[in-house]
JSON list of C-alpha atoms in Angstrom, two decimals:
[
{"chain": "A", "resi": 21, "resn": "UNK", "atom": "CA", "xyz": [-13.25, 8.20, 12.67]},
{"chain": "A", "resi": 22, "resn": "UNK", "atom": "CA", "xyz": [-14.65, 5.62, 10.00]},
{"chain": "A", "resi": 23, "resn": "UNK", "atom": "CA", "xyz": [-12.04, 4.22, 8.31]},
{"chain": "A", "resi": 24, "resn": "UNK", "atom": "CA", "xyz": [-12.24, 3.54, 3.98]},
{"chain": "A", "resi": 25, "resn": "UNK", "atom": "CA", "xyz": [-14.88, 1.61, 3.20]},
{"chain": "A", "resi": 26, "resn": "UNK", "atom": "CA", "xyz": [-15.30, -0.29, 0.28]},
{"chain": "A", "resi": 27, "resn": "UNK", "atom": "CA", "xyz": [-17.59, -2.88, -1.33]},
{"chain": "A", "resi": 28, "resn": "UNK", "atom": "CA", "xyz": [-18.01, -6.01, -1.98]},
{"chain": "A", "resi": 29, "resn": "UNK", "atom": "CA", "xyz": [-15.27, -7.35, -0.27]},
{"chain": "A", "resi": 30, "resn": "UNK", "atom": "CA", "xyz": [-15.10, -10.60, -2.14]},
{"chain": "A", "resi": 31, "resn": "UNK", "atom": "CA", "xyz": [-16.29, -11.22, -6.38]},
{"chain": "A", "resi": 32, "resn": "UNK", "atom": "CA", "xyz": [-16.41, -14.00, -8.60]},
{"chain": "A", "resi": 33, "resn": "UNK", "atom": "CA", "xyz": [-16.91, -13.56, -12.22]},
{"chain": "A", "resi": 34, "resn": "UNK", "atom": "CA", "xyz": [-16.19, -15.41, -15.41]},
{"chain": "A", "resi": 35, "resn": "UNK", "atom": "CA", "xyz": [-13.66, -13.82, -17.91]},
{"chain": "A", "resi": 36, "resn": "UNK", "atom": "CA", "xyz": [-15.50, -11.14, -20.72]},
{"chain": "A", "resi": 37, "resn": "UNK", "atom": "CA", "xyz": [-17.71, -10.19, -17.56]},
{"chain": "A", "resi": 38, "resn": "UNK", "atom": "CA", "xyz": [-17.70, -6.96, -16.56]},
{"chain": "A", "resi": 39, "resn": "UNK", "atom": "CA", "xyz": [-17.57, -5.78, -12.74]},
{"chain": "A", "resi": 40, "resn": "UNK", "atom": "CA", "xyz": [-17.60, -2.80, -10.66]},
{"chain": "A", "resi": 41, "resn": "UNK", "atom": "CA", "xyz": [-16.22, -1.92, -7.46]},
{"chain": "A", "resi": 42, "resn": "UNK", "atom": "CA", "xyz": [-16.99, 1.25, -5.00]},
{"chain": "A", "resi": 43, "resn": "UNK", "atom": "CA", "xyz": [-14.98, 2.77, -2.08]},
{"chain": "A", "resi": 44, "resn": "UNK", "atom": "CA", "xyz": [-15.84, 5.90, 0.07]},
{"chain": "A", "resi": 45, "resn": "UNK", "atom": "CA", "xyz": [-13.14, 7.58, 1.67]},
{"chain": "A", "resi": 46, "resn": "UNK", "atom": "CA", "xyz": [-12.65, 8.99, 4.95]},
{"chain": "A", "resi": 47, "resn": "UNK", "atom": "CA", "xyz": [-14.32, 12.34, 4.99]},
{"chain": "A", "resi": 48, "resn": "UNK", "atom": "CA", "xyz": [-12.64, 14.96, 4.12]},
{"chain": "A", "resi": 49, "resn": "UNK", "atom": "CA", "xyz": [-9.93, 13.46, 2.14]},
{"chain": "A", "resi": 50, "resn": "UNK", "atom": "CA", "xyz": [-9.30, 15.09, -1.42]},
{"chain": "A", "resi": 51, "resn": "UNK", "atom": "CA", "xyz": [-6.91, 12.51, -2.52]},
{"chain": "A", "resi": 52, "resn": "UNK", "atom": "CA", "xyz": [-8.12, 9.39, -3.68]},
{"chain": "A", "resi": 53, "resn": "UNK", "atom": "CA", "xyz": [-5.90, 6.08, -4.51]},
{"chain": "A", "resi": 54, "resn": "UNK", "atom": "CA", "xyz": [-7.44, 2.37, -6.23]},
{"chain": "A", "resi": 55, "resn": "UNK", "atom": "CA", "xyz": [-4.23, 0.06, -6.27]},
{"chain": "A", "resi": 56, "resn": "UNK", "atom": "CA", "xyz": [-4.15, -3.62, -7.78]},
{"chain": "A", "resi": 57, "resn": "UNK", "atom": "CA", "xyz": [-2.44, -5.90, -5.78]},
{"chain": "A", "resi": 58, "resn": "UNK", "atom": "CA", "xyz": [-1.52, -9.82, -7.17]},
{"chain": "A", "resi": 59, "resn": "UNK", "atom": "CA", "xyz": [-1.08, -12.31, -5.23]},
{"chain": "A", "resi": 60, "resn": "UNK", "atom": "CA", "xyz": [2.66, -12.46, -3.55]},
{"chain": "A", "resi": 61, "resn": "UNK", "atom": "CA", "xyz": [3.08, -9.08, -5.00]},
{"chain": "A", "resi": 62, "resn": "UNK", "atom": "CA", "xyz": [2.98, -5.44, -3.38]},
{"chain": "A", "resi": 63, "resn": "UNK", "atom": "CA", "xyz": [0.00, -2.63, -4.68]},
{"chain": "A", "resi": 64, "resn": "UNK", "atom": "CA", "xyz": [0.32, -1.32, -7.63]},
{"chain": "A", "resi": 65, "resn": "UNK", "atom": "CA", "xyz": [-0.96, 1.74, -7.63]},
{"chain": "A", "resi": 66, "resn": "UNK", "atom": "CA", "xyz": [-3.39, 2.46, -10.99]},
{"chain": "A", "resi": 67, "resn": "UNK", "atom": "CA", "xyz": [-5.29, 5.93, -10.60]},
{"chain": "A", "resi": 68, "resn": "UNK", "atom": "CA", "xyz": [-5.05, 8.08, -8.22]},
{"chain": "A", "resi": 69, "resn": "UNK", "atom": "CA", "xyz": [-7.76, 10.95, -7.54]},
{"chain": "A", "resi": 70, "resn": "UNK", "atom": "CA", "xyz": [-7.22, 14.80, -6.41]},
{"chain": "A", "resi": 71, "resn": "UNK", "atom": "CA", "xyz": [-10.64, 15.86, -5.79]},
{"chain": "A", "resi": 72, "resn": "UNK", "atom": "CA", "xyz": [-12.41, 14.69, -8.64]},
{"chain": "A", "resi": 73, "resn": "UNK", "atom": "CA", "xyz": [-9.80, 15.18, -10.64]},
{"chain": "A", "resi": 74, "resn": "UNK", "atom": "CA", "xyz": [-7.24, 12.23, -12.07]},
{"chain": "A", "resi": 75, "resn": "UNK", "atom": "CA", "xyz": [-3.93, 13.12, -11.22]},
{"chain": "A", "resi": 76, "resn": "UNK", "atom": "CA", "xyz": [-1.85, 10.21, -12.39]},
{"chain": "A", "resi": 77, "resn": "UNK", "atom": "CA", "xyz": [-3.32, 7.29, -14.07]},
{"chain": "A", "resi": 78, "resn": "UNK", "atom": "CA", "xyz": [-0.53, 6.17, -16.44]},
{"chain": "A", "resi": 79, "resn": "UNK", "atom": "CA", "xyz": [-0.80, 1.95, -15.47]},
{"chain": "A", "resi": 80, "resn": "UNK", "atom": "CA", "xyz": [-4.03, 2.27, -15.22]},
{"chain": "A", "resi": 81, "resn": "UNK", "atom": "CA", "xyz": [-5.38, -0.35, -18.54]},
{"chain": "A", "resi": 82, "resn": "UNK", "atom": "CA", "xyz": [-7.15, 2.18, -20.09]},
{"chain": "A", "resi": 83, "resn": "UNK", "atom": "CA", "xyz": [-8.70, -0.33, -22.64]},
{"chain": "A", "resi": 84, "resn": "UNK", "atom": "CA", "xyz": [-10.44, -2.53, -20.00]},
{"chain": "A", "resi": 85, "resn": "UNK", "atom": "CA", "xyz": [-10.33, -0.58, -16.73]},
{"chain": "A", "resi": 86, "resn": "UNK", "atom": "CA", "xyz": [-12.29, 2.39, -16.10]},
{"chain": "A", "resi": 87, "resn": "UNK", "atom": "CA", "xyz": [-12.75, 4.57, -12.59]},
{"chain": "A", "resi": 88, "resn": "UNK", "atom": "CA", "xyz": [-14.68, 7.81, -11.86]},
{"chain": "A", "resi": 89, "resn": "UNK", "atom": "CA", "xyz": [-14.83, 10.04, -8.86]},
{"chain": "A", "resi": 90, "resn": "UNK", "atom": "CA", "xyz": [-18.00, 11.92, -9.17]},
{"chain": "A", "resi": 91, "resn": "UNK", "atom": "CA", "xyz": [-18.45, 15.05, -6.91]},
{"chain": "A", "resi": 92, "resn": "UNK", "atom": "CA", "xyz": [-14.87, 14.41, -5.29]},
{"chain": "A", "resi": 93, "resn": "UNK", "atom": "CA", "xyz": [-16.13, 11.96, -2.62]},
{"chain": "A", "resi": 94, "resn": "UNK", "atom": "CA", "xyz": [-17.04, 8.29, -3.54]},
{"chain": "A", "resi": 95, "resn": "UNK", "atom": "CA", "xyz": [-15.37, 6.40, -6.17]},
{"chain": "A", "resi": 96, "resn": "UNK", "atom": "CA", "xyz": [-15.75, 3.44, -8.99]},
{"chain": "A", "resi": 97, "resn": "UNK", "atom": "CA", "xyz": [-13.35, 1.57, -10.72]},
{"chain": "A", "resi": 98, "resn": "UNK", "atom": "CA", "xyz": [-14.55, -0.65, -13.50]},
{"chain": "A", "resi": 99, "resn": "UNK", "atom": "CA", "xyz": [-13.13, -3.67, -15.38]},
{"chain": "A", "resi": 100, "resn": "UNK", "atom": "CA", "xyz": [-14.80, -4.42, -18.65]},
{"chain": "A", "resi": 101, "resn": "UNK", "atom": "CA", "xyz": [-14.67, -6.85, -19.91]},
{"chain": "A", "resi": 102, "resn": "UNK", "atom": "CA", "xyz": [-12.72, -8.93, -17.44]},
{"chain": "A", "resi": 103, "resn": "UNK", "atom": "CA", "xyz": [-9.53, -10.84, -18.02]},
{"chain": "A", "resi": 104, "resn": "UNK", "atom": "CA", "xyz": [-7.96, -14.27, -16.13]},
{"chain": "A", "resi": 105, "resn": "UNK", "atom": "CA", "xyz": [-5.01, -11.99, -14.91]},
{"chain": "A", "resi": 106, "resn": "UNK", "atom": "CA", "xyz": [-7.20, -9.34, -13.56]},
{"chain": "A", "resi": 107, "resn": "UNK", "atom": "CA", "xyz": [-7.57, -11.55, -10.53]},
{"chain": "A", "resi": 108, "resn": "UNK", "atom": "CA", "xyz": [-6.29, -9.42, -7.25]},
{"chain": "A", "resi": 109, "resn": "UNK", "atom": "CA", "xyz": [-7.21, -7.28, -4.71]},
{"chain": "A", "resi": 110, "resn": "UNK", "atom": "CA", "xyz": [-8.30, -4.21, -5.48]},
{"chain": "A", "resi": 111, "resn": "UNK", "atom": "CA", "xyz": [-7.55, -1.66, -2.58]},
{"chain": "A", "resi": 112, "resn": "UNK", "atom": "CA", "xyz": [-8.76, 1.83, -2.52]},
{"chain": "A", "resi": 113, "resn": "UNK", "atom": "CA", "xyz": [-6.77, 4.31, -0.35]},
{"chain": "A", "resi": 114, "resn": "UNK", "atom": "CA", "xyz": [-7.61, 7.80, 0.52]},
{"chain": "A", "resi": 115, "resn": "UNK", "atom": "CA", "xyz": [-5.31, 10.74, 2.16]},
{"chain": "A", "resi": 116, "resn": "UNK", "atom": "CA", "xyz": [-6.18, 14.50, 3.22]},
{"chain": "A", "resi": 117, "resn": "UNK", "atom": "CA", "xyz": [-3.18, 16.05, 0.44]},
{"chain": "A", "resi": 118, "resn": "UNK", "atom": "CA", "xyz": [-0.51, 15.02, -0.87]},
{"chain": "A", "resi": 119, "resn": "UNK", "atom": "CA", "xyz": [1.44, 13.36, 2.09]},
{"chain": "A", "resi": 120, "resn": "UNK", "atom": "CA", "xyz": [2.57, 9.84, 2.25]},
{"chain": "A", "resi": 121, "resn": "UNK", "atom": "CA", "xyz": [2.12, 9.48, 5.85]},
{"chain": "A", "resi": 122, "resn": "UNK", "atom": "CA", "xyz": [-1.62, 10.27, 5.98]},
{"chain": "A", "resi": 123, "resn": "UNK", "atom": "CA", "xyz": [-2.71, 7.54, 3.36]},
{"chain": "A", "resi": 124, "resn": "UNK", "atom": "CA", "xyz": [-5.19, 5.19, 4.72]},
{"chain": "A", "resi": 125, "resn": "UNK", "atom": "CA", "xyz": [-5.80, 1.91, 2.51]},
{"chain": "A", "resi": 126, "resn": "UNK", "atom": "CA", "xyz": [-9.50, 0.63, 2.77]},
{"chain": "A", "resi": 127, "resn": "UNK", "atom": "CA", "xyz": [-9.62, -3.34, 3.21]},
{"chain": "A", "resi": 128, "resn": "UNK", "atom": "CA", "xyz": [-9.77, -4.30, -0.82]},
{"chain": "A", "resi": 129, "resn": "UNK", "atom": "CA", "xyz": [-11.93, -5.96, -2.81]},
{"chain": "A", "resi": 130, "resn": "UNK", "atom": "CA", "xyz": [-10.59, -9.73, -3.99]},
{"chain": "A", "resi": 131, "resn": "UNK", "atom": "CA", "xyz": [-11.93, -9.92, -7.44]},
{"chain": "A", "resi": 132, "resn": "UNK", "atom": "CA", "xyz": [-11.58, -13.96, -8.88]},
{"chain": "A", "resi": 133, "resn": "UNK", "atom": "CA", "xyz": [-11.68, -14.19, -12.59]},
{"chain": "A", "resi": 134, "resn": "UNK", "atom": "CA", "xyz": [-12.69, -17.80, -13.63]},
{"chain": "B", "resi": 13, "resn": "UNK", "atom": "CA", "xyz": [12.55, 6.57, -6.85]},
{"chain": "B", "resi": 14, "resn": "UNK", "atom": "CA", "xyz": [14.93, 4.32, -5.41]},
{"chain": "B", "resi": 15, "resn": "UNK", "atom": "CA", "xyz": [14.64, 0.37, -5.19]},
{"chain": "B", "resi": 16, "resn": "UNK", "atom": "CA", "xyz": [15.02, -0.69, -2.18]},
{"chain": "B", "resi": 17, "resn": "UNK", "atom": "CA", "xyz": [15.77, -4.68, -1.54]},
{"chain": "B", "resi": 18, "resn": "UNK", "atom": "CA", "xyz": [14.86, -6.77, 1.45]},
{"chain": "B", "resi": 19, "resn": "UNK", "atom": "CA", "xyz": [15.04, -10.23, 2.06]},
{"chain": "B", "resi": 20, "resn": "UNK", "atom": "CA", "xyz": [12.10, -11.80, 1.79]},
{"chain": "B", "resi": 21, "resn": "UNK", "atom": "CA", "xyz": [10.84, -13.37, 5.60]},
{"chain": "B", "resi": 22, "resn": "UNK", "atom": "CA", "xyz": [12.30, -13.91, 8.77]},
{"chain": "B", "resi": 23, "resn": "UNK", "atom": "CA", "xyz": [10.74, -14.86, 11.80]},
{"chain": "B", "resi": 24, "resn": "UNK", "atom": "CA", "xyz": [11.29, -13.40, 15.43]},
{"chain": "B", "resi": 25, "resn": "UNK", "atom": "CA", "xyz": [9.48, -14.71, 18.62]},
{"chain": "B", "resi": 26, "resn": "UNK", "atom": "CA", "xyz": [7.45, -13.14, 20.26]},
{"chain": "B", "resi": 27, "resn": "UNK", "atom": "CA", "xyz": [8.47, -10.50, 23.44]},
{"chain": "B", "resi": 28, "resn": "UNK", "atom": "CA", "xyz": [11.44, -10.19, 21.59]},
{"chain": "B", "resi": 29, "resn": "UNK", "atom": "CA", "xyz": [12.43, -7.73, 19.71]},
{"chain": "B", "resi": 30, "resn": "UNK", "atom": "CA", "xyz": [11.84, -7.91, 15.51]},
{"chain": "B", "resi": 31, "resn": "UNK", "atom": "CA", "xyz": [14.73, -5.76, 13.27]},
{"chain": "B", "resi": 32, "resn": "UNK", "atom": "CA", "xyz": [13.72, -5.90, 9.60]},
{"chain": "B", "resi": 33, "resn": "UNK", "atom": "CA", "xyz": [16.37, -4.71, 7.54]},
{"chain": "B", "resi": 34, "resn": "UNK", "atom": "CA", "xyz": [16.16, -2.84, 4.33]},
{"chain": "B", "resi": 35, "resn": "UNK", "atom": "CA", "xyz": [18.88, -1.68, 1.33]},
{"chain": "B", "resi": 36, "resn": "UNK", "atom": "CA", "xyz": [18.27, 1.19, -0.24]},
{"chain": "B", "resi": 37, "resn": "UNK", "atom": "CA", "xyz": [21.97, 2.26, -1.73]},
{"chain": "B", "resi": 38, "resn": "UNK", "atom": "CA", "xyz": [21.17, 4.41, -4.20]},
{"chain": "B", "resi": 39, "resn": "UNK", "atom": "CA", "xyz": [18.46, 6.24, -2.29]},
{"chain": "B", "resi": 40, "resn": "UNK", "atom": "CA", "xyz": [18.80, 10.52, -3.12]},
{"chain": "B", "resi": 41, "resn": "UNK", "atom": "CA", "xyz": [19.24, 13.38, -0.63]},
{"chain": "B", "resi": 42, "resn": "UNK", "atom": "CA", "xyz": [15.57, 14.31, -0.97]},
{"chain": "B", "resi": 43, "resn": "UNK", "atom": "CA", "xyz": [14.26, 10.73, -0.43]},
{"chain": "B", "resi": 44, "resn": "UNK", "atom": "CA", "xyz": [12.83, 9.49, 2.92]},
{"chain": "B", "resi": 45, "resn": "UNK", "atom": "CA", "xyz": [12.26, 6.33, 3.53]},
{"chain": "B", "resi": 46, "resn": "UNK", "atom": "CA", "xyz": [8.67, 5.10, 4.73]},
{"chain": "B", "resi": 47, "resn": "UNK", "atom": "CA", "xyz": [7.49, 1.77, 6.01]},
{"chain": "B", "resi": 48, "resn": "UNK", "atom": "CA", "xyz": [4.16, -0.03, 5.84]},
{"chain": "B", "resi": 49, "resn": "UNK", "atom": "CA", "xyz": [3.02, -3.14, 7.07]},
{"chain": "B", "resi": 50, "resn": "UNK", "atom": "CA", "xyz": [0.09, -5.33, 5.58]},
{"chain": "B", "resi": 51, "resn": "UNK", "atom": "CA", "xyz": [-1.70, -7.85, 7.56]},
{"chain": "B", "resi": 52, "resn": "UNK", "atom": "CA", "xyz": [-3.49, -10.67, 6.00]},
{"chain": "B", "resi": 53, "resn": "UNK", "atom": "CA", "xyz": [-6.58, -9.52, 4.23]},
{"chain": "B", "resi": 54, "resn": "UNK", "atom": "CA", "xyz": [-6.01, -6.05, 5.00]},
{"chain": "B", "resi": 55, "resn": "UNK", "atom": "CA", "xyz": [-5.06, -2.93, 3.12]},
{"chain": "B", "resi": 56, "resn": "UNK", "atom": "CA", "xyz": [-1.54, -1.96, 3.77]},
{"chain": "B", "resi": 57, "resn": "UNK", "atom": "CA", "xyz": [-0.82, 0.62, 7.40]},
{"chain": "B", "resi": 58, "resn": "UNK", "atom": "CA", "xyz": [1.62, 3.38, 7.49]},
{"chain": "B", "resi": 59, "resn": "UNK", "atom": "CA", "xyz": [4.16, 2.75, 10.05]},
{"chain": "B", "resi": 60, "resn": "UNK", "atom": "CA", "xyz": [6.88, 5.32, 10.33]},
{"chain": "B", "resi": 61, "resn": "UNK", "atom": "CA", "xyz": [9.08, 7.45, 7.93]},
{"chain": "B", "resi": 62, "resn": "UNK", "atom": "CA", "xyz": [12.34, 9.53, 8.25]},
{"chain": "B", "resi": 63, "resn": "UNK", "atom": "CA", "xyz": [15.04, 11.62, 6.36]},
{"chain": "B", "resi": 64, "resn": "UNK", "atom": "CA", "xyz": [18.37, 10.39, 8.39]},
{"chain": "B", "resi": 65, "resn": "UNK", "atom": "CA", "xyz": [17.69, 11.10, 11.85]},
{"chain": "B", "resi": 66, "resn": "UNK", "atom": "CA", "xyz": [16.32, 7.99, 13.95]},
{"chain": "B", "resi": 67, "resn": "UNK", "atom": "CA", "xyz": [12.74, 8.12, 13.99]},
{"chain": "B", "resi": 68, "resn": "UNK", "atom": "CA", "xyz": [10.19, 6.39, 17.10]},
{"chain": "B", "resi": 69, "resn": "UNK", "atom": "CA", "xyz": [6.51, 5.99, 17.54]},
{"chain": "B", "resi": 70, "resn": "UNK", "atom": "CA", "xyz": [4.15, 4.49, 19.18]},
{"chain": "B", "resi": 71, "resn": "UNK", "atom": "CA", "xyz": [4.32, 1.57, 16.75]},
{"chain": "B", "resi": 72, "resn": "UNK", "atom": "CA", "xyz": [8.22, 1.27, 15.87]},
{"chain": "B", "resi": 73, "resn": "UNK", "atom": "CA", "xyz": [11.49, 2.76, 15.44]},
{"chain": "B", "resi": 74, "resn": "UNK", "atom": "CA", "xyz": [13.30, 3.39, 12.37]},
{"chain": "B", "resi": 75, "resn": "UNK", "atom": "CA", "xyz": [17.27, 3.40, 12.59]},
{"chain": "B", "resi": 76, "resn": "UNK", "atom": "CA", "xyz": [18.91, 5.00, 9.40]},
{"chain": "B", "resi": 77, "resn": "UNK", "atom": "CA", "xyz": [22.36, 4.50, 9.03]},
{"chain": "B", "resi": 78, "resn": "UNK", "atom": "CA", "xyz": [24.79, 7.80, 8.54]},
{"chain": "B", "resi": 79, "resn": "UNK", "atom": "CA", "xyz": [25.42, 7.26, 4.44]},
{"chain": "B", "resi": 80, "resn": "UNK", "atom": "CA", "xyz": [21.41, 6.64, 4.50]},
{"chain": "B", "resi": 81, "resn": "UNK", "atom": "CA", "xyz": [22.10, 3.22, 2.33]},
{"chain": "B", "resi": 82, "resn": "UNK", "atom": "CA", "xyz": [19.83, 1.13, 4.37]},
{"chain": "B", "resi": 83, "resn": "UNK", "atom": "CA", "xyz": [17.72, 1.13, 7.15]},
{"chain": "B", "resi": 84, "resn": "UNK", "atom": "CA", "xyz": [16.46, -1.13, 10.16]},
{"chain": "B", "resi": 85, "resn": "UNK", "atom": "CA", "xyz": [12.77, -0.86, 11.37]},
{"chain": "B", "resi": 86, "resn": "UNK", "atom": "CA", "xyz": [12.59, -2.39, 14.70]},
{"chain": "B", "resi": 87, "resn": "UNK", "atom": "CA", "xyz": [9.18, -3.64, 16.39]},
{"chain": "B", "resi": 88, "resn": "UNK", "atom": "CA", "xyz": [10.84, -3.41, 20.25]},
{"chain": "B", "resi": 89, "resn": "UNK", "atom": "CA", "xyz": [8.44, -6.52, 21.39]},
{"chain": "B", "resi": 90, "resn": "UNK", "atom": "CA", "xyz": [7.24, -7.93, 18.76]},
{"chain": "B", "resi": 91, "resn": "UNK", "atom": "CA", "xyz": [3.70, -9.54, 19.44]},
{"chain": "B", "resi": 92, "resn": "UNK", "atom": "CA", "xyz": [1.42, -12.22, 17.29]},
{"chain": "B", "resi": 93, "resn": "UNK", "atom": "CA", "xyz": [-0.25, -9.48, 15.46]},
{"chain": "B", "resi": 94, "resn": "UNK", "atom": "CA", "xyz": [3.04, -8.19, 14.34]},
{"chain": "B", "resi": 95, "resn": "UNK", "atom": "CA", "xyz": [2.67, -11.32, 11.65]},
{"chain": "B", "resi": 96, "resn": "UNK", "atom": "CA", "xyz": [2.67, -9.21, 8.31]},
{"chain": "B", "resi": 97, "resn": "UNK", "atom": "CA", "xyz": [4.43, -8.10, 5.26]},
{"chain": "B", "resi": 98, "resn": "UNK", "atom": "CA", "xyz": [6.55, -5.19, 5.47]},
{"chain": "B", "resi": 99, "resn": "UNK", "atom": "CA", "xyz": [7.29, -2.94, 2.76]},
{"chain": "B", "resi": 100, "resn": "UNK", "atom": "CA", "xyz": [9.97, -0.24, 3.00]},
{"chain": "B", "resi": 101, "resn": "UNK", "atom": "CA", "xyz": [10.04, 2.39, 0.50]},
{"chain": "B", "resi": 102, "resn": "UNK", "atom": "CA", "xyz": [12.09, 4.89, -1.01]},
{"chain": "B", "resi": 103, "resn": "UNK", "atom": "CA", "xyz": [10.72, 8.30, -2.39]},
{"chain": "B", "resi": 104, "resn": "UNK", "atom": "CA", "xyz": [10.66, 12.11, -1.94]},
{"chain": "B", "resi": 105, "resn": "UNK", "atom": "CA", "xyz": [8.18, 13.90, -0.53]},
{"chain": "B", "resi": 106, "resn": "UNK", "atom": "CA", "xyz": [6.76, 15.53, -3.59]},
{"chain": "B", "resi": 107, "resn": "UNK", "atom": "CA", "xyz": [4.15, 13.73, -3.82]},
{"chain": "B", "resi": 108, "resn": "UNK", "atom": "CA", "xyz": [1.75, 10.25, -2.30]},
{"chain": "B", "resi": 109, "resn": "UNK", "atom": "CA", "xyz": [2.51, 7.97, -5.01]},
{"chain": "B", "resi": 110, "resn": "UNK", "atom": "CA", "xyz": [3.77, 4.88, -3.51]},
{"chain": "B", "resi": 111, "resn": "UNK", "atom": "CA", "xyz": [5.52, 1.88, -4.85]},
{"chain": "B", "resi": 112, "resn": "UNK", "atom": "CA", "xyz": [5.67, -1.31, -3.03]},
{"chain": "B", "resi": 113, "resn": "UNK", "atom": "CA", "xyz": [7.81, -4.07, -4.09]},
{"chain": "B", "resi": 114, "resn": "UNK", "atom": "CA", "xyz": [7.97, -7.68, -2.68]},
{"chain": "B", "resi": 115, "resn": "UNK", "atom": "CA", "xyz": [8.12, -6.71, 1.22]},
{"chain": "B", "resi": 116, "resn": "UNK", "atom": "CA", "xyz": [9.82, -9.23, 3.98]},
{"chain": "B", "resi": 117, "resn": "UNK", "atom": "CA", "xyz": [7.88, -11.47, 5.54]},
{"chain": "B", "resi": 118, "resn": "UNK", "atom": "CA", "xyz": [7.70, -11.07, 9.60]},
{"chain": "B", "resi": 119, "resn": "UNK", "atom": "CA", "xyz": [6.56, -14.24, 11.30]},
{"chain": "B", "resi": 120, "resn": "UNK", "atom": "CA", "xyz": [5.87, -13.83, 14.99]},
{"chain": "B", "resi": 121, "resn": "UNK", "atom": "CA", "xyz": [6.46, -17.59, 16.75]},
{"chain": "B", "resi": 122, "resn": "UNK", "atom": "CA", "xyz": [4.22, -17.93, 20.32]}
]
């Protein structure tokens, strides 16, 4: 079974830029996650997806972050423009409902802001 | 959701077995407490979860004391690729939201 796949893995931009990330879940799952993650910090989880329907997006930056799920299956999140402290990982997660346990994180984008 | 608090790294060599405490005193009758693990440059991997009875997989076992205040996740032998952060959290099962604090630290020694 492919596993969450998302792209690019690795993105440099200078602050005011925008950028765009993508992730395709595993098939089949309705739930879709995109967590920030700062360096020497745990994911922080900022939208999360229930078909293509947002179920929870309340520390999500609504005035510089953006994310769609179009058709229920692959997913954007968007930062525009771009700040210094947006620099993380972004990692997309995916899971068949509503259950913890069957969450599978994607490998994350690292996003640099210079 | 209750906070949970580890400390932040230990180390544990390798064969041997790795027990990774976590506190989580003011965790709820509903809550269960999950683990996940994160190795470097990788998305984070469920690991195990349970209620109050002792839980075991394939990957680990989960030992929950009786007034459910903390928890020990124990790698039995504990191997290189066991070097990660792990995260033990606190919720209910209503619904997949996690959050992760800090994590501990595991370094596996050759």
């Amino acid at each position: 079974e492919a596993g969450v796949a998302q792209s690019p893995r690795y993105k440099i931009i200078e602050k005011r830029q925008s950028v765009a990330f993508w992730c395709n879940p595993i098939s089949g799952h309705a739930t879709l996650y995109w967590y920030q993650q700062i360096l020497g910090q745990g994911p922080k989880l900022l939208i999360q997806f229930q078909n293509n329907g947002v179920v929870d997006d309340s520390q999500l930056p609504k005035d510089r972050f953006s994310a769609e799920r179009l058709k229920g299956v692959d997913s954007t999140l968007k930062i525009q423009p771009a700040k210094l402290e947006d620099s993380a990982v972004y990692l997309c997660a995916s899971s068949l409902g509503d259950r913890v346990e069957t969450q599978y994180f994607g490998p994350g984008t690292r996003l640099l802001v210079l | 959701d209750a906070k949970t608090t580890q400390p932040p790294s230990m180390d544990c060599a390798e064969g041997r077995a790795a027990n990774l405490p976590c506190n989580h005193s003011t965790i709820s009758g509903n809550e269960y407490v999950y683990w996940y693990r994160q190795i470097h440059s990788q998305g984070p991997q469920y690991i195990i979860h349970g209620l109050k009875n002792n839980e075991t997989n394939e990957m680990a076992s989960l030992i929950i004391t009786e007034d459910r205040k903390s928890s020990t996740l124990i790698l039995p032998h504990a191997t290189l690729r066991d070097t990660a952060v792990y995260y033990c959290i606190v919720k209910t099962g209503a619904n997949s939201k996690l959050t992760f604090g800090k994590g501990i630290t595991l370094s596996v020694r050759p």
